[in-house]
Amino acid sequence: MGQGEKDSADNLVSPSDDRNELQVEDLRVKERCFEQREALPGEPRCVICGRYGEYICDQTDDDICSVECKTALLARIAAETKIPVKAPARVKVPFGDESFCVRDNNFPDIPSLHASQIASLRNKLDICVKGEAIPDPIMCFSSCGLPEKLVHNLDAAGYTMPTPVQMQVIPASISNRSLLVSADTGSGKTASFLVPIIAHCSRRELQQSESKRGPLAIVLAPTRELCLQVEDQAKVLGKGLPFKTALVVGGDPLAQQIYRIENGVELIVGTPGRLIDLLMKHNVDLTDVSVFVLDEVDCLLERGFRDQAMQIFRALSCPQVMMFSATIHPEIEKLSNSLLNNMIHISCGNPGKPNKSVRQVVIWVESKQKKQKIFEIIKSKQHFKPPAVVFVSSRVGADLLSEAITAATGLEVISIHGEKTMKERRERLRRFLTGEVSVVVCTGVLGRGMDLVKVHQVILFDMPNSIDEYIHQVGRASRMGKEGVAIVFVNEEDRKLFGELAQVLKTAGAPIPRELSNSKFTSSVSLGTDRKRKLSSRAHS
Ligand SMILES: Nc1ncnc2c1ncn2[C@@H]1O[C@H](COP(=O)(O)OP(=O)(O)OP(=O)(O)O)[C@@H](O)[C@H]1O
């Protein structure tokens, strides 16, 4: 046992005094939370992480599983009793220092892990990384020197432990590296970029004069609704910190947005078009913007948005760029590698596939029968699980279908799409999120990134244009591993997606409609034993 380990072991009291009966390895105090096993029924539980509370904290008498959780516990108590803990300055970590987080000056008790331990930890958490000198994942929010108020806000929001994507992205981001992150829908990517941004902004604020308050970070997202949601979450997590935000989306008056920015904000959240508009019409000082986030990067780098996103990128001076999506293809990797140096690629869970927690029920329905089918589902107590989101492919289709469902079922149904005014979109989304209305029919505006926490059922009335959009729309039925169901209508009109859809269903072990599996458009996909050779039985008869 090294000196550091001995010192920390001295501060923990084992509940069992009869140490002689223990195996030698049992005497080693667990340094890291993940080294501890789960608690068995009736055993003490760690007050921080819930694992086996093998030790008693000498300062609080609480059950605790490891030195790491003891440190987290004491940090939490310090925050609650408002003992000021000086936040460490944002440092440029020299390349080669792989364990910035665990060697944080605030937490000298926690030693670094060996490379093999880190690899096994990543393996356990389903985290894959690519790049040089990648910082170690963190196990709790308090272990990488975040401002205490931010840790408090995370706790108050119910974020007791970071999700795997947050465990890896937060330390990587704090080390100022550019990142390309792919992770499942609903896995917590938003906080993984907001936490380091808020930490960065609140620290820089301490060092800068009050008069100079140019934005420090920009988050781009493809839809107004998603921007609204990201800004809301930023406000919740940055509460009480010197951290102000501006929402820059179309449909709201530009003058108000300019006024807000002029009064000093740290973060701008916006859609590419409106942000370009604002930057062209008004002189916003972007000199201090050092963090640029592209949320739903694959969508933002598609043809419609790419020029605008690149224009904003070029207006910034060498920012740290963080890119996120549940669907990232090799072209995006190639493009980002060509734009940025020394990037880290992070992949968590099962990106590029529908979330495993969503059961996909694909039904073959001819176009003329679709309305009748959805009425049946919504009228069925067994199949209708409100609140539900119905995705369609056109704005007019959204209006017509919402009216038709109301007429057929008596339920109040609203539509949301890009032709509504911003005021209407906001108000309708509010009514849906607060439960006033239980069904919304929408176009892809709610398909990506929207955190519709209470929704566990989505109906894809029209198949989207690509399998990526399918993955995102299906993903609205589950957040943080909660179970959901996606009912999907398909017919011959969707044939261009048959191959990919059949593959996705096969991988998920979901039933494939006979018409789909027998279609010539799926013939390139091996559907295994589901495809029986018809002639074999006749040959024997
Ligand atoms: N550490 C955490 N503990 C508890 N809940 C969390 C944590 N991090 C995020 N969440 C919650 O998980 C949900 C999903 O998070 P988020 O919207 O960031 O997912 P996402 O990965 O961006 O998904 P998508 O790809 O669909 O946009 C949200 O309701 C969020 O509040």
Coordinates of C-alpha atoms and ligand atoms in Angstrom, one line a residue:
M1 CA 0.0 0.0 0.0
G2 CA 1.5 3.4 -1.0
Q3 CA 1.8 6.3 1.5
G4 CA -1.2 8.1 0.0
E5 CA -3.4 5.1 0.2
K6 CA -2.3 4.4 3.8
D7 CA -3.2 8.0 4.8
S8 CA -6.6 7.8 3.3
A9 CA -7.2 4.4 4.8
D10 CA -6.4 5.8 8.3
N11 CA -9.4 8.1 7.9
L12 CA -11.9 5.3 7.3
V13 CA -13.1 3.0 10.0
S14 CA -14.2 -0.5 8.9
P15 CA -17.4 -1.6 10.6
S16 CA -15.9 -5.0 11.1
D17 CA -13.2 -5.1 13.8
D18 CA -12.3 -8.6 13.3
R19 CA -9.8 -7.9 10.5
N20 CA -7.7 -11.0 11.1
E21 CA -10.4 -13.1 9.5
L22 CA -10.4 -11.1 6.3
Q23 CA -8.4 -11.9 3.3
V24 CA -5.4 -9.7 2.7
E25 CA -7.0 -8.0 -0.3
D26 CA -10.1 -7.1 1.7
L27 CA -7.9 -4.9 3.9
R28 CA -7.1 -2.6 1.0
V29 CA -9.4 0.4 1.3
K30 CA -11.4 0.9 -1.9
E31 CA -10.2 4.1 -3.4
R32 CA -12.7 4.5 -6.1
C33 CA -16.5 4.0 -6.0
F34 CA -16.6 1.6 -8.9
E35 CA -14.2 -0.8 -7.1
Q36 CA -16.9 -1.4 -4.5
R37 CA -19.5 -4.1 -5.0
E38 CA -23.3 -3.5 -4.9
A39 CA -24.9 -3.7 -1.5
L40 CA -26.8 -6.9 -0.7
P41 CA -30.2 -6.7 1.0
G42 CA -29.9 -5.6 4.6
E43 CA -26.3 -4.4 4.2
P44 CA -25.3 -0.8 4.8
R45 CA -25.4 1.4 1.7
C46 CA -23.0 4.2 0.7
V47 CA -24.8 7.5 1.3
I48 CA -23.4 8.9 -1.9
C49 CA -23.7 6.1 -4.5
G50 CA -25.7 3.3 -2.8
R51 CA -23.1 0.7 -3.2
Y52 CA -22.0 -1.5 -0.2
G53 CA -21.2 0.9 2.7
E54 CA -18.1 -1.0 3.8
Y55 CA -16.7 1.9 5.8
I56 CA -17.9 4.6 8.2
C57 CA -16.8 8.1 7.5
D58 CA -14.7 9.3 10.4
Q59 CA -16.1 12.8 10.2
T60 CA -19.8 12.2 9.7
D61 CA -20.4 8.6 10.8
D62 CA -22.1 7.9 7.5
D63 CA -21.8 4.6 5.7
I64 CA -19.5 5.1 2.8
C65 CA -18.1 2.8 0.1
S66 CA -14.7 4.3 -0.8
V67 CA -12.4 7.2 -0.4
E68 CA -13.9 8.8 -3.6
C69 CA -17.4 8.8 -2.1
K70 CA -16.1 10.1 1.2
T71 CA -14.5 13.0 -0.6
A72 CA -17.8 13.6 -2.4
L73 CA -19.7 13.5 0.9
L74 CA -17.4 16.0 2.5
A75 CA -17.6 18.2 -0.5
R76 CA -21.4 18.1 -0.5
I77 CA -21.5 19.0 3.3
A78 CA -19.0 21.8 2.7
A79 CA -21.4 23.1 -0.1
E80 CA -24.4 22.8 2.1
T81 CA -22.8 24.6 5.0
K82 CA -21.6 27.2 2.5
I83 CA -18.0 27.0 3.4
P84 CA -16.4 28.7 0.5
V85 CA -14.3 26.4 -1.6
K86 CA -12.2 28.3 -4.0
A87 CA -12.8 27.0 -7.5
P88 CA -9.6 26.1 -9.3
A89 CA -8.7 28.2 -12.3
R90 CA -9.4 26.8 -15.7
V91 CA -6.0 25.3 -16.7
K92 CA -4.6 24.2 -20.0
V93 CA -3.7 20.6 -19.4
P94 CA -0.5 19.7 -21.0
F95 CA -0.8 16.8 -23.4
G96 CA 0.2 13.6 -21.7
D97 CA -1.5 14.3 -18.4
E98 CA -4.2 11.7 -18.6
S99 CA -5.6 12.1 -15.2
F100 CA -6.5 15.7 -14.8
C101 CA -9.6 14.9 -12.9
V102 CA -8.3 12.4 -10.4
R103 CA -5.3 14.6 -9.7
D104 CA -7.4 17.6 -9.1
N105 CA -5.9 19.8 -6.4
N106 CA -9.2 19.8 -4.5
F107 CA -9.1 16.1 -4.1
P108 CA -5.5 15.0 -3.5
D109 CA -6.8 11.9 -1.6
I110 CA -7.9 10.2 -4.8
P111 CA -4.9 8.6 -6.6
S112 CA -4.9 8.0 -10.4
L113 CA -6.0 4.7 -11.7
H114 CA -3.8 2.5 -13.9
A115 CA -4.4 2.5 -17.6
S116 CA -5.8 -1.0 -17.4
Q117 CA -8.3 0.0 -14.7
I118 CA -9.4 3.0 -16.7
A119 CA -9.8 0.7 -19.8
S120 CA -11.9 -1.7 -17.8
L121 CA -14.0 1.1 -16.3
R122 CA -14.7 2.5 -19.8
N123 CA -15.5 -1.0 -21.0
K124 CA -18.0 -1.5 -18.1
L125 CA -19.6 1.8 -18.9
D126 CA -19.8 1.2 -22.7
I127 CA -17.5 4.2 -23.4
C128 CA -15.2 4.0 -26.4
V129 CA -12.6 6.7 -26.9
K130 CA -10.3 7.6 -29.7
G131 CA -7.5 10.3 -29.6
E132 CA -4.4 11.1 -27.7
A133 CA -4.0 11.8 -24.0
I134 CA -7.6 11.4 -23.1
P135 CA -8.6 12.5 -19.6
D136 CA -9.9 9.8 -17.3
P137 CA -13.7 9.5 -16.7
I138 CA -15.0 10.9 -13.5
M139 CA -17.3 9.0 -11.1
C140 CA -19.1 11.9 -9.5
F141 CA -19.7 15.6 -10.3
S142 CA -17.7 16.8 -7.4
S143 CA -14.5 15.1 -8.5
C144 CA -13.3 17.6 -11.1
G145 CA -13.3 20.9 -9.4
L146 CA -16.7 22.2 -10.6
P147 CA -17.9 25.3 -8.8
E148 CA -19.7 24.2 -5.6
K149 CA -22.9 26.0 -6.7
L150 CA -23.0 24.1 -9.9
V151 CA -22.6 20.8 -8.1
H152 CA -25.4 21.9 -5.8
N153 CA -27.6 22.8 -8.8
L154 CA -26.9 19.4 -10.4
D155 CA -27.9 17.7 -7.1
A156 CA -31.0 19.8 -6.8
A157 CA -32.0 18.8 -10.4
G158 CA -31.8 15.2 -9.3
Y159 CA -28.5 14.5 -11.1
T160 CA -26.9 12.5 -8.3
M161 CA -24.4 10.6 -10.5
P162 CA -23.1 11.6 -13.9
T163 CA -24.3 9.4 -16.8
P164 CA -21.6 7.5 -18.7
V165 CA -21.5 10.2 -21.5
Q166 CA -21.1 12.9 -18.8
M167 CA -18.4 10.9 -17.0
Q168 CA -16.2 11.0 -20.0
V169 CA -17.2 14.2 -21.8
I170 CA -17.0 16.6 -18.7
P171 CA -13.3 15.9 -17.9
A172 CA -12.4 15.8 -21.6
S173 CA -14.1 19.2 -22.1
I174 CA -12.5 20.7 -19.1
S175 CA -9.1 19.9 -20.6
N176 CA -10.0 22.2 -23.5
R177 CA -10.0 19.6 -26.2
S178 CA -12.4 19.5 -29.1
L179 CA -14.8 16.6 -29.0
L180 CA -17.0 14.6 -31.4
V181 CA -19.5 12.7 -29.2
S182 CA -22.0 10.1 -30.3
A183 CA -24.2 8.6 -27.6
D184 CA -27.7 7.1 -27.4
T185 CA -30.8 9.3 -27.5
G186 CA -31.8 10.3 -24.0
S187 CA -28.4 9.6 -22.4
G188 CA -27.7 13.0 -21.0
K189 CA -25.6 14.7 -23.7
T190 CA -27.0 18.1 -23.0
A191 CA -25.7 18.4 -19.5
S192 CA -22.4 16.9 -20.7
F193 CA -21.7 20.1 -22.6
L194 CA -23.6 22.5 -20.4
V195 CA -21.8 21.6 -17.2
P196 CA -18.3 22.4 -18.5
I197 CA -19.6 25.6 -20.2
I198 CA -21.2 26.8 -17.0
A199 CA -18.0 26.0 -15.0
H200 CA -15.9 27.8 -17.6
C201 CA -18.1 30.9 -17.8
S202 CA -18.4 31.3 -14.0
R203 CA -14.7 31.0 -13.5
R204 CA -13.7 33.4 -16.3
E205 CA -16.2 35.8 -14.9
L206 CA -14.3 36.0 -11.6
Q207 CA -11.2 37.1 -13.5
Q208 CA -12.8 39.6 -15.8
S209 CA -13.9 43.1 -15.2
E210 CA -17.6 43.6 -14.8
S211 CA -17.7 46.0 -17.8
K212 CA -16.5 43.4 -20.3
R213 CA -19.2 40.9 -20.7
G214 CA -19.0 39.5 -24.3
P215 CA -20.3 36.0 -24.8
L216 CA -18.0 33.1 -23.9
A217 CA -19.8 30.2 -25.5
I218 CA -22.2 29.5 -28.3
V219 CA -24.5 26.5 -28.6
L220 CA -26.0 25.9 -32.0
A221 CA -29.0 23.6 -32.4
P222 CA -31.2 22.9 -35.5
T223 CA -34.7 23.8 -34.1
R224 CA -36.2 26.6 -32.1
E225 CA -37.8 24.1 -29.6
L226 CA -34.5 22.4 -29.0
C227 CA -32.8 25.8 -28.4
L228 CA -35.5 26.8 -25.9
Q229 CA -35.0 23.5 -24.1
V230 CA -31.2 23.8 -24.0
E231 CA -31.4 27.4 -22.7
D232 CA -33.9 26.4 -20.0
Q233 CA -31.6 23.6 -18.8
A234 CA -28.6 26.0 -18.9
K235 CA -30.6 28.4 -16.7
V236 CA -31.5 25.7 -14.2
L237 CA -27.9 24.4 -13.9
G238 CA -26.4 27.9 -13.9
K239 CA -28.7 29.3 -11.3
G240 CA -27.1 31.5 -8.7
L241 CA -23.8 31.7 -10.7
P242 CA -22.6 34.7 -12.7
F243 CA -24.0 33.1 -15.8
K244 CA -26.5 34.7 -18.2
T245 CA -27.9 33.3 -21.4
A246 CA -29.5 34.6 -24.6
L247 CA -31.8 32.7 -26.8
V248 CA -31.3 33.6 -30.5
V249 CA -34.0 32.0 -32.6
G250 CA -36.3 33.1 -35.4
G251 CA -39.8 34.2 -34.7
D252 CA -38.8 36.2 -31.6
P253 CA -38.1 39.9 -32.1
L254 CA -34.5 40.4 -33.1
A255 CA -34.2 43.7 -31.2
Q256 CA -34.9 42.0 -27.9
Q257 CA -32.2 39.4 -28.5
I258 CA -29.7 42.1 -29.4
Y259 CA -30.6 44.1 -26.3
R260 CA -30.1 41.1 -24.1
I261 CA -26.7 40.3 -25.6
E262 CA -25.6 43.9 -25.3
N263 CA -26.4 43.8 -21.6
G264 CA -23.9 41.0 -21.2
V265 CA -24.4 37.3 -21.5
E266 CA -22.1 34.4 -21.1
L267 CA -23.9 31.9 -23.3
I268 CA -25.8 32.3 -26.6
V269 CA -28.1 29.4 -27.6
G270 CA -29.4 29.7 -31.1
T271 CA -30.4 28.4 -34.5
P272 CA -27.9 29.0 -37.3
G273 CA -30.1 31.1 -39.5
R274 CA -31.1 33.6 -36.8
L275 CA -27.6 33.8 -35.4
I276 CA -26.1 34.7 -38.8
D277 CA -28.9 37.2 -39.3
L278 CA -28.1 38.8 -35.9
L279 CA -24.3 38.8 -36.5
M280 CA -24.8 40.5 -39.9
K281 CA -27.1 43.2 -38.7
H282 CA -25.4 43.9 -35.5
N283 CA -21.9 44.1 -34.3
V284 CA -21.6 41.4 -31.6
D285 CA -18.1 41.0 -30.1
L286 CA -17.3 37.4 -30.4
T287 CA -13.6 37.7 -29.4
D288 CA -14.1 35.9 -26.1
V289 CA -16.1 33.0 -27.5
S290 CA -13.9 30.1 -26.7
V291 CA -16.5 27.2 -26.7
F292 CA -18.6 26.3 -29.7
V293 CA -21.1 23.5 -29.4
L294 CA -22.9 21.9 -32.3
D295 CA -25.8 19.9 -30.8
E296 CA -27.3 17.4 -33.4
V297 CA -24.1 18.0 -35.4
D298 CA -25.0 15.6 -38.2
C299 CA -28.1 17.7 -38.9
L300 CA -26.2 21.0 -38.5
L301 CA -23.5 19.9 -41.0
E302 CA -26.1 18.8 -43.6
R303 CA -26.5 20.9 -46.7
G304 CA -29.3 23.2 -45.3
F305 CA -27.3 24.3 -42.3
R306 CA -23.7 23.6 -43.1
D307 CA -22.8 27.0 -44.7
Q308 CA -24.3 28.9 -41.8
A309 CA -22.7 26.7 -39.2
M310 CA -19.3 27.1 -40.9
Q311 CA -19.7 30.9 -41.2
I312 CA -20.2 31.1 -37.5
F313 CA -17.3 28.8 -36.8
R314 CA -15.0 31.0 -39.0
A315 CA -16.1 34.1 -37.1
L316 CA -14.6 32.7 -33.9
S317 CA -10.9 32.5 -33.1
C318 CA -9.8 28.9 -32.6
P319 CA -12.6 27.9 -30.2
Q320 CA -12.9 24.5 -28.5
V321 CA -15.5 22.7 -30.6
M322 CA -17.8 20.1 -29.1
M323 CA -20.1 18.2 -31.4
F324 CA -22.9 15.8 -30.3
S325 CA -25.5 13.5 -31.8
A326 CA -26.9 10.0 -31.5
T327 CA -26.2 9.5 -35.2
I328 CA -22.7 10.4 -36.4
H329 CA -21.5 9.0 -39.7
P330 CA -17.9 8.7 -41.0
E331 CA -18.3 11.8 -43.3
I332 CA -18.9 13.9 -40.2
E333 CA -15.8 12.4 -38.5
K334 CA -13.8 13.1 -41.6
L335 CA -15.1 16.7 -41.9
S336 CA -14.4 17.4 -38.2
N337 CA -10.9 15.9 -38.3
S338 CA -10.1 18.1 -41.3
L339 CA -11.3 21.2 -39.4
L340 CA -9.9 20.5 -35.9
N341 CA -6.6 19.4 -34.4
N342 CA -6.1 16.8 -31.7
M343 CA -9.7 15.9 -31.3
I344 CA -11.1 13.3 -29.0
H345 CA -13.8 11.0 -30.3
I346 CA -16.2 9.6 -27.7
S347 CA -18.9 7.1 -28.2
C348 CA -21.2 5.8 -25.5
G349 CA -23.8 3.0 -25.5
N350 CA -25.2 2.1 -28.8
P351 CA -25.3 5.2 -31.0
G352 CA -26.5 4.9 -34.5
K353 CA -29.3 2.5 -33.4
P354 CA -32.7 3.1 -31.9
N355 CA -32.5 3.2 -28.1
K356 CA -32.8 -0.3 -26.7
S357 CA -35.4 0.8 -24.2
V358 CA -37.9 1.5 -26.9
R359 CA -39.9 -1.4 -28.3
Q360 CA -40.4 -0.9 -32.0
V361 CA -43.7 -2.1 -33.4
V362 CA -43.7 -1.8 -37.1
I363 CA -47.1 -2.3 -38.8
W364 CA -47.8 -2.6 -42.5
V365 CA -50.6 -0.1 -43.3
E366 CA -51.6 1.1 -46.7
S367 CA -51.7 4.9 -47.0
K368 CA -55.5 5.0 -47.3
Q369 CA -55.9 3.0 -44.1
K370 CA -53.5 5.0 -41.9
K371 CA -56.0 7.4 -40.5
Q372 CA -58.4 4.6 -39.6
K373 CA -55.5 2.7 -37.9
I374 CA -54.4 5.6 -35.8
F375 CA -58.0 6.2 -34.7
E376 CA -58.2 2.6 -33.6
I377 CA -54.9 2.8 -31.6
I378 CA -56.0 6.0 -29.9
K379 CA -59.4 4.6 -29.0
S380 CA -57.9 1.4 -27.6
K381 CA -57.3 1.4 -23.9
Q382 CA -54.8 -1.4 -24.4
H383 CA -52.7 0.3 -27.1
F384 CA -52.9 4.0 -26.4
K385 CA -50.4 5.2 -23.7
P386 CA -50.7 9.0 -23.5
P387 CA -49.0 11.4 -23.6
A388 CA -48.1 10.5 -27.2
V389 CA -46.3 12.2 -30.0
V390 CA -47.4 11.5 -33.6
F391 CA -44.8 12.2 -36.3
V392 CA -46.0 13.1 -39.8
S393 CA -44.0 14.3 -42.9
S394 CA -45.8 17.6 -43.7
R395 CA -47.1 20.7 -42.0
V396 CA -50.4 20.5 -43.7
G397 CA -50.6 16.8 -42.8
A398 CA -50.0 17.7 -39.1
D399 CA -52.9 20.1 -39.1
L400 CA -55.2 17.8 -40.9
L401 CA -54.4 14.7 -38.9
S402 CA -54.7 16.5 -35.5
E403 CA -58.2 17.8 -36.5
A404 CA -59.2 14.3 -37.8
I405 CA -58.1 12.6 -34.6
T406 CA -60.1 15.2 -32.6
A407 CA -63.1 14.6 -34.7
A408 CA -62.9 10.8 -34.5
T409 CA -61.9 10.4 -30.9
G410 CA -63.1 13.5 -29.1
L411 CA -59.6 14.1 -27.7
E412 CA -58.1 17.5 -27.9
V413 CA -55.1 17.2 -30.2
I414 CA -52.7 19.9 -31.2
S415 CA -50.2 20.3 -34.0
I416 CA -46.7 21.8 -34.0
H417 CA -44.7 22.6 -37.1
G418 CA -42.6 25.2 -38.7
E419 CA -45.4 27.2 -40.1
K420 CA -46.9 28.2 -36.8
T421 CA -45.7 31.4 -35.2
M422 CA -43.1 31.1 -32.4
K423 CA -45.7 32.2 -29.9
E424 CA -48.0 29.4 -31.0
R425 CA -45.2 26.8 -31.0
R426 CA -44.2 27.9 -27.5
E427 CA -47.7 27.8 -26.1
R428 CA -48.6 24.5 -27.7
L429 CA -45.4 22.9 -26.5
R430 CA -46.1 24.2 -23.0
R431 CA -49.7 22.8 -23.0
F432 CA -48.3 19.4 -24.1
L433 CA -45.5 19.3 -21.6
T434 CA -47.7 20.3 -18.7
G435 CA -50.2 17.6 -19.6
E436 CA -53.1 19.9 -20.6
V437 CA -53.1 18.1 -24.0
S438 CA -52.2 14.4 -24.3
V439 CA -51.5 14.1 -28.1
V440 CA -49.4 16.3 -30.3
V441 CA -49.1 15.7 -34.0
C442 CA -45.9 17.3 -35.4
T443 CA -43.3 17.3 -38.1
G444 CA -39.6 16.7 -37.5
V445 CA -39.4 19.9 -35.3
L446 CA -39.9 17.7 -32.2
G447 CA -38.0 14.8 -33.7
R448 CA -34.5 15.6 -32.5
G449 CA -33.2 16.4 -29.0
M450 CA -36.5 17.1 -27.4
D451 CA -36.6 15.9 -23.8
L452 CA -40.3 14.9 -23.6
V453 CA -39.8 13.2 -20.2
K454 CA -43.3 11.9 -19.7
V455 CA -43.7 10.6 -23.2
H456 CA -43.4 6.8 -23.5
Q457 CA -45.3 6.3 -26.8
V458 CA -44.6 7.7 -30.2
I459 CA -46.4 6.9 -33.4
L460 CA -44.6 7.4 -36.7
F461 CA -47.6 7.9 -38.9
D462 CA -45.3 8.7 -41.8
M463 CA -41.8 7.2 -42.1
P464 CA -39.2 10.0 -42.0
N465 CA -36.8 10.6 -44.9
S466 CA -33.8 8.8 -43.4
I467 CA -33.1 6.0 -40.9
D468 CA -31.2 8.6 -38.8
E469 CA -34.4 10.7 -38.3
Y470 CA -36.2 7.4 -37.5
I471 CA -33.7 6.7 -34.7
H472 CA -34.2 10.2 -33.3
Q473 CA -38.0 10.1 -33.6
V474 CA -38.1 6.6 -32.0
G475 CA -35.8 8.0 -29.3
R476 CA -38.5 10.5 -28.0
A477 CA -40.2 7.5 -26.4
S478 CA -37.5 6.9 -23.8
R479 CA -35.3 9.1 -21.6
M480 CA -32.6 7.7 -19.3
G481 CA -33.4 4.1 -20.0
K482 CA -37.2 4.3 -19.2
E483 CA -39.2 1.9 -21.3
G484 CA -41.2 3.2 -24.3
V485 CA -42.9 2.0 -27.4
A486 CA -42.7 3.3 -31.0
I487 CA -45.6 2.3 -33.3
V488 CA -44.4 2.7 -36.9
F489 CA -46.6 2.7 -40.0
V490 CA -44.9 1.5 -43.2
N491 CA -46.0 0.6 -46.7
E492 CA -44.5 0.4 -50.2
E493 CA -44.1 4.2 -50.4
D494 CA -41.2 3.9 -47.8
R495 CA -39.3 1.3 -49.9
K496 CA -36.2 3.4 -50.0
L497 CA -35.7 2.7 -46.3
F498 CA -36.7 -0.9 -46.3
G499 CA -33.2 -2.3 -46.3
E500 CA -32.0 -0.1 -43.4
L501 CA -35.3 -0.5 -41.5
A502 CA -35.2 -4.3 -41.7
Q503 CA -31.6 -4.3 -40.5
V504 CA -32.4 -2.1 -37.6
L505 CA -35.4 -4.2 -36.6
K506 CA -33.4 -7.4 -37.0
T507 CA -30.6 -6.0 -34.7
A508 CA -33.2 -5.0 -32.1
G509 CA -34.9 -8.4 -32.3
A510 CA -38.2 -6.6 -33.2
P511 CA -40.8 -8.4 -35.4
I512 CA -40.5 -7.6 -39.1
P513 CA -43.8 -7.4 -41.0
R514 CA -44.1 -10.1 -43.7
E515 CA -44.6 -7.5 -46.5
L516 CA -41.3 -5.9 -45.5
S517 CA -39.3 -9.1 -45.2
N518 CA -40.7 -10.4 -48.5
S519 CA -40.0 -7.2 -50.4
K520 CA -37.3 -7.2 -53.0
F521 CA -36.0 -4.0 -51.4
T522 CA -34.9 -6.0 -48.4
S523 CA -33.3 -8.8 -50.3
S524 CA -29.8 -7.6 -49.6
V525 CA -30.4 -7.9 -45.8
S526 CA -29.9 -11.3 -44.3
L527 CA -33.0 -11.8 -42.1
G528 CA -31.8 -15.1 -40.7
T529 CA -34.3 -17.9 -39.8
D530 CA -37.3 -15.7 -40.3
R531 CA -37.1 -16.3 -44.0
K532 CA -38.0 -19.9 -44.5
R533 CA -37.3 -21.7 -47.8
K534 CA -40.8 -22.4 -49.0
L535 CA -40.0 -25.5 -51.1
S536 CA -38.4 -27.7 -48.4
S537 CA -41.7 -29.1 -46.9
R538 CA -43.2 -29.7 -50.4
A539 CA -40.2 -31.6 -51.4
H540 CA -40.8 -34.1 -48.6
S541 CA -44.5 -34.5 -49.0
Ligands
LIG1 N1 -26.8 12.8 -14.4 C1 -28.1 12.7 -14.6 N2 -28.9 12.2 -13.6 C2 -30.3 12.1 -13.8 N3 -30.9 12.6 -14.9 C3 -30.2 13.1 -15.9 C4 -28.8 13.2 -15.8 N4 -28.3 13.7 -16.9 C5 -29.4 14.0 -17.7 N5 -30.5 13.6 -17.1 C6 -31.9 13.7 -17.7 O1 -31.9 12.7 -18.7 C7 -32.8 13.1 -19.8 C8 -32.2 13.0 -21.1 O2 -31.1 14.0 -21.2 P1 -30.8 14.7 -22.6 O3 -32.0 15.4 -23.1 O4 -29.6 15.5 -22.4 O5 -30.4 13.5 -23.5 P2 -29.7 13.5 -24.9 O6 -28.6 12.5 -24.8 O7 -29.3 14.9 -25.3 O8 -30.8 12.9 -25.9 P3 -31.1 13.2 -27.4 O9 -30.1 12.5 -28.2 O10 -32.5 12.6 -27.6 O11 -31.1 14.7 -27.6 C9 -33.2 14.5 -19.4 O12 -34.5 14.5 -18.8 C10 -32.2 15.0 -18.3 O13 -32.8 15.9 -17.4

